[in-house]
Coordinates of C-alpha atoms and ligand atoms in Angstrom, one line a residue:
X1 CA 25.5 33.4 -28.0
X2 CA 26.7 31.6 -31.1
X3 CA 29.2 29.1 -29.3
X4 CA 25.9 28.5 -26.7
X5 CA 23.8 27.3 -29.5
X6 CA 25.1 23.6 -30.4
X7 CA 25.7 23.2 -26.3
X8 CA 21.9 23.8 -26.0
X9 CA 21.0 21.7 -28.6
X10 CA 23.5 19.0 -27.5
X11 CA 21.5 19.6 -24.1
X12 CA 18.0 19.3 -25.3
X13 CA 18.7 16.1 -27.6
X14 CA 20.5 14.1 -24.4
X15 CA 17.0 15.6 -22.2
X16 CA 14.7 13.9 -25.3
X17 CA 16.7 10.8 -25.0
X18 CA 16.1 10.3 -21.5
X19 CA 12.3 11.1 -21.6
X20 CA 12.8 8.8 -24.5
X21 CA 14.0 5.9 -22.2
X22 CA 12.0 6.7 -19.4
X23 CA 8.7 6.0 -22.0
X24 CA 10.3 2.9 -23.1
X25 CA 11.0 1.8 -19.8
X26 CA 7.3 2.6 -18.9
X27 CA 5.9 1.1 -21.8
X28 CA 8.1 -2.1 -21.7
X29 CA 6.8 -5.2 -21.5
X30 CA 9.8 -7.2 -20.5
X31 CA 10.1 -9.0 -17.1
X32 CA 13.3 -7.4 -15.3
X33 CA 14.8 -8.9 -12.1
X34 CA 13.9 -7.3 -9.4
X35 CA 16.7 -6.8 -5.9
X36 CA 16.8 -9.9 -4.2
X37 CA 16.6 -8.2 -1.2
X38 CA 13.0 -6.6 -2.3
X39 CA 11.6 -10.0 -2.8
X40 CA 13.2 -11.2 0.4
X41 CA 11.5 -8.2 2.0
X42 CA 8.2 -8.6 0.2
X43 CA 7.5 -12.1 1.6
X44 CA 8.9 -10.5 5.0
X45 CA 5.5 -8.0 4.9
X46 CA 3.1 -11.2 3.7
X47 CA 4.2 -13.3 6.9
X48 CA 4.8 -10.5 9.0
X49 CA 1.1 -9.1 8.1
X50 CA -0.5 -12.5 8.8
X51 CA 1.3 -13.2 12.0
X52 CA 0.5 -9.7 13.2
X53 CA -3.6 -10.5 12.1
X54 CA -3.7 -8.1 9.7
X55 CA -4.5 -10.3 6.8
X56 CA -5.7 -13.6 6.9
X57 CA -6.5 -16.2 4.1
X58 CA -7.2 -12.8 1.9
X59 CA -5.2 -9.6 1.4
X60 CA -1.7 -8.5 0.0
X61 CA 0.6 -6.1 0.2
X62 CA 3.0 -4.9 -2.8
X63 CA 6.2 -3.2 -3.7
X64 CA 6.4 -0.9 -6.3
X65 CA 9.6 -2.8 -8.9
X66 CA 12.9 -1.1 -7.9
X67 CA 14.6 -0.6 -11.0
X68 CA 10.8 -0.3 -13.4
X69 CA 8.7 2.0 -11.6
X70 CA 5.7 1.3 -14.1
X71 CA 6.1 -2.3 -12.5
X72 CA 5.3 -3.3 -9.1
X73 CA 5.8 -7.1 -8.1
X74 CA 3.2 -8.9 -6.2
X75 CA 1.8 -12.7 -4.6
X76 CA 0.0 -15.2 -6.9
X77 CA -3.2 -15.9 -5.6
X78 CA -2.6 -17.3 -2.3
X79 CA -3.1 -16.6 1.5
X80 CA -0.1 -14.3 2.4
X81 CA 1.0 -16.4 5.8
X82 CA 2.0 -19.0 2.7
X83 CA 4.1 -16.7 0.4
X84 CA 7.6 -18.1 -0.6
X85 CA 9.9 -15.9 -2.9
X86 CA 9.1 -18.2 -5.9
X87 CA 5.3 -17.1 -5.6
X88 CA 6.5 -13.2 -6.5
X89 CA 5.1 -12.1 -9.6
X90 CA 5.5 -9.1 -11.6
X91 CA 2.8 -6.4 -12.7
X92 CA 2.5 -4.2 -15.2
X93 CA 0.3 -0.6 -14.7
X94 CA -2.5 -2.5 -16.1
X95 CA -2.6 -5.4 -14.0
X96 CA -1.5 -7.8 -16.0
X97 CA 1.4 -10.2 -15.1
X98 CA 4.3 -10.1 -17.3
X99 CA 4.8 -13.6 -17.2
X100 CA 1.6 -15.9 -15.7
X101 CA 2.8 -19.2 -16.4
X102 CA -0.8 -20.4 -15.6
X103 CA -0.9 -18.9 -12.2
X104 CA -3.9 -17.4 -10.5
X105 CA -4.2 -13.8 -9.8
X106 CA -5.9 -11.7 -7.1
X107 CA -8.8 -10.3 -8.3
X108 CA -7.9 -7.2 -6.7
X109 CA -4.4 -6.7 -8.2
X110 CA -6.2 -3.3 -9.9
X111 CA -6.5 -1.5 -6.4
X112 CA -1.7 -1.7 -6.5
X113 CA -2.0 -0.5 -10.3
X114 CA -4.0 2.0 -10.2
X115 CA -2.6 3.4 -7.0
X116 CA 0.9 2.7 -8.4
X117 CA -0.2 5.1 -11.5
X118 CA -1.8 7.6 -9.6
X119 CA 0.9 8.3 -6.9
X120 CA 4.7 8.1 -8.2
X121 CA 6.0 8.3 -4.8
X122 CA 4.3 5.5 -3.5
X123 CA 6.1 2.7 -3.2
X124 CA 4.6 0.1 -1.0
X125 CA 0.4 -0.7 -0.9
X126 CA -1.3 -2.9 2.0
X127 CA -5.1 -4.1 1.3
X128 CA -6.4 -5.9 3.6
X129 CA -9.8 -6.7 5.6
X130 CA -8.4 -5.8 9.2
X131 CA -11.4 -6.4 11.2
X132 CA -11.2 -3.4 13.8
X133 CA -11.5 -1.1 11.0
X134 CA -14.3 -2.3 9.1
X135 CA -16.7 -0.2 11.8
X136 CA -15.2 2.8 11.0
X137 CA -16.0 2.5 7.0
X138 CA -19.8 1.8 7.7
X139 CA -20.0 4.4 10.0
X140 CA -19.9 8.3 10.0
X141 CA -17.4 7.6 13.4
X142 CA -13.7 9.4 11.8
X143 CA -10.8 7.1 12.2
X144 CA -8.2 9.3 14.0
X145 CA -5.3 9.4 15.8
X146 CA -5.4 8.1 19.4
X147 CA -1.9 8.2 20.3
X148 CA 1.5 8.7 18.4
X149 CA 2.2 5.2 16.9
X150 CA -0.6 6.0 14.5
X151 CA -0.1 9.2 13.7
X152 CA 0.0 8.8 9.7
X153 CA -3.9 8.4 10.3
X154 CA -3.8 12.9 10.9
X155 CA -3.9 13.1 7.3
X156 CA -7.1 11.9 7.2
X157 CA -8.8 8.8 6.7
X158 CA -11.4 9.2 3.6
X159 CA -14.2 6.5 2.5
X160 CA -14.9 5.0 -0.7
X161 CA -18.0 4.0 -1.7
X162 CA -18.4 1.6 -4.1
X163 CA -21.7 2.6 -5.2
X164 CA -20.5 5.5 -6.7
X165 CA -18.0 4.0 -9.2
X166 CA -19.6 0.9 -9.8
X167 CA -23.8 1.2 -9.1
X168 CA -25.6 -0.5 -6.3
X169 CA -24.9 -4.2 -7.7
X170 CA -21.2 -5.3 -7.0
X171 CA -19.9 -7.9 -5.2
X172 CA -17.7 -5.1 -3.3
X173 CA -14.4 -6.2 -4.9
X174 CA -12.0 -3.5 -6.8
X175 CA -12.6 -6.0 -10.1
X176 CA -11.0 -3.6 -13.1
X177 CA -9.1 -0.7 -13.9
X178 CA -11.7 2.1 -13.2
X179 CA -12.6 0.6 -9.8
X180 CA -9.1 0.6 -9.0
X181 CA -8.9 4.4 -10.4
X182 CA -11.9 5.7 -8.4
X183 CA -10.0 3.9 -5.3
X184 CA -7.3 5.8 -5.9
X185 CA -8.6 9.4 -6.8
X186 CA -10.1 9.1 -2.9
X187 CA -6.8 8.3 -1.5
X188 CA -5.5 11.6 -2.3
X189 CA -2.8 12.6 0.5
X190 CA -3.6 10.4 3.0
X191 CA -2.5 7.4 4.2
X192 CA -5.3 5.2 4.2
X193 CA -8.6 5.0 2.7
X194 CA -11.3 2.7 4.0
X195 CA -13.6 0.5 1.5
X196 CA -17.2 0.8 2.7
X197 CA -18.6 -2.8 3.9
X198 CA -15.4 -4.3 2.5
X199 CA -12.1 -3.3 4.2
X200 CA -9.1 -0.6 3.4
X201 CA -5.5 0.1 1.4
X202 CA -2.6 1.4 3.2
X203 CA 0.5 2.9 1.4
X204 CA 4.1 4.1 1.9
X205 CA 7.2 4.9 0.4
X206 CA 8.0 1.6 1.8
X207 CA 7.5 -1.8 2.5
X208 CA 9.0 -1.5 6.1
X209 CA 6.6 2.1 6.7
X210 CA 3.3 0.3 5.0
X211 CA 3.6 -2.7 7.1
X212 CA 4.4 -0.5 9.8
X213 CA 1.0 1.7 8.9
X214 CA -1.1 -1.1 8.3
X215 CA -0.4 -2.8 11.9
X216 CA -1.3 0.7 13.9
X217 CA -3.8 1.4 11.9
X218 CA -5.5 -2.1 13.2
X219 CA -4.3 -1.0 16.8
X220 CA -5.7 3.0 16.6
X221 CA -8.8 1.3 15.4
X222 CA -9.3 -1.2 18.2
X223 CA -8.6 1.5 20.3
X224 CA -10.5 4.1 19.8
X225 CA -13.7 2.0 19.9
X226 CA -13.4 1.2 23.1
X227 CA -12.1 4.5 24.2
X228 CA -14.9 6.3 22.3
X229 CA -17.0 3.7 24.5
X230 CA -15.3 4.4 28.0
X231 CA -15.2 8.4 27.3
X232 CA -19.1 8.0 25.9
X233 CA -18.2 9.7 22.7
X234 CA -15.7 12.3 24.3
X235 CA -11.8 11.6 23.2
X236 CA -8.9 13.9 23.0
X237 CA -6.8 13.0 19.9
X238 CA -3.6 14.0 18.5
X239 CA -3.7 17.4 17.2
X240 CA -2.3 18.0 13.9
X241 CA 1.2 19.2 14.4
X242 CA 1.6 16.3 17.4
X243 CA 0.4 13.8 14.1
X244 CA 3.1 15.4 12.2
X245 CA 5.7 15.3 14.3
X246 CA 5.0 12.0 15.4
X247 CA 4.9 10.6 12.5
X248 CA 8.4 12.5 11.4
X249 CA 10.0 10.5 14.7
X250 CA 8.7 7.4 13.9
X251 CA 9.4 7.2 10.2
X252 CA 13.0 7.4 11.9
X253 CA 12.6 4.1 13.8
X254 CA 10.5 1.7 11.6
X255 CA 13.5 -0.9 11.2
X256 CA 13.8 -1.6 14.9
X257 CA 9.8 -2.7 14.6
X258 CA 10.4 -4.2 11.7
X259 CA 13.1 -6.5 12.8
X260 CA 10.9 -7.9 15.8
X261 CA 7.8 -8.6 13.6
X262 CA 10.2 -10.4 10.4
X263 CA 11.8 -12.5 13.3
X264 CA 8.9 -13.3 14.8
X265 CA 6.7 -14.4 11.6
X266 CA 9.9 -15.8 10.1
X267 CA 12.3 -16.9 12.9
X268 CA 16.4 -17.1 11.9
X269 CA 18.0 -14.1 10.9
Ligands
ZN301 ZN1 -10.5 -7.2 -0.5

């Protein structure tokens, strides 16, 4: 028992240490590069989303940082069909860029940050003002799965009303922290939440799966109108295992998708 004592100790001092780092690293202030090839893939989503008519002049989409996880790296201001690598910009949990340089920033930046707080295992955030959803989040109709390529959408789809974080009197915009915190609470499990009279955020553990979400949820949505239409109300979804598994098979395959849509939004290789 003796000899186990200073091995103990020895263990608990190198455990404080690392929590130690991990609250510096969270609390640091200091720009870090972020992997080339995260950047490269980050513009990939902005073009791929506006080429796919997901975004259009507004929305963005946002990686968590690779090597900070309390950073997450994000546009300028800007219409995402435009983004180059030199308009990447890195956040902080708060929302505030670690080095502006003068630049513009969404006004919604608070809707990745809070999200990014809230959930440690996501890693990727679409928000965006997809027009076949907005329907669904000014109606009591339930976004659900129609087929498998939108299977994520079995987790449920919940709605956030504005009114109830920020009073009858906004603009509709997720403007600061506790807007962005209320957004996020609603999330929950799912995959995507819609914003009442406003739009919706999609998230994933990745850029490739969110992009990959945020296109199908557009499709499901466009679909199921007009099959709730043709069936007069009466439409047989995906079950909840067939979501699941579904979903299990395509999380397998979202490269070869991926690859299609960069090429296509950015041509070469
Ligand atoms: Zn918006």
């Amino acid at each position: 028992m003796r000899k186990s004592v200073p091995v103990l100790s020895t263990l608990l001092l190198a455990a404080a240490a690392a929590a130690l780092e991990l609250a510096e690293a969270a609390a640091s202030s200091t720009k870090e590069m972020a992997d080339a090839q995260l950047i490269d893939d980050l513009v990939a989503a902005n073009r791929i989303l506006h080429d796919q008519g997901v975004v259009d002049g507004f929305g963005h989409v946002s990686a968590r940082h690779d090597t900070n996880p309390a950073h997450f790296l994000l546009a300028r201001s800007m219409a995402p069909g435009l983004v180059t690598a030199d308009d990447i910009m890195e956040f902080d949990l708060d929302g505030d860029a670690l080095d502006p340089r003068g630049r513009t920033l969404y006004v919604e930046r608070f809707i990745h940050s809070e999200i990014y707080k809230a959930y440690p295992e996501i890693n990727a955030i679409v928000h965006s003002h997809s027009p076949s959803i907005i329907p669904f989040g000014a109606t009591n109709v339930p976004l659900r799965p129609i087929y498998h390529m939108s299977s994520f959408l079995g987790a449920g789809v919940p709605i956030f009303e504005i009114r109830e974080a920020g009073g009858p009197a906004t603009d509709m915009l997720i403007r600061n922290s506790e807007l962005g915190a209320a957004l996020a609470l609603k999330l929950a499990t799912s995959a995507v939440v819609l914003m009442r009279g406003h739009g919706n955020v999609v998230v994933g553990d990745s850029l490739k799966q969110v992009v990959f979400r945020a296109i199908y949820t557009e499709i499901n949505a466009r679909l199921e109108a007009a099959l709730l239409r043709l069936g007069q109300g009466e439409v047989n979804f995906l079950n909840a295992e067939e979501a699941a598994k579904a979903s299990a098979t395509n999380n397998a395959v979202l490269g070869r998708a991926w690859e299609l849509w960069r090429q296509r939004a950015l041509g070469g290789g």
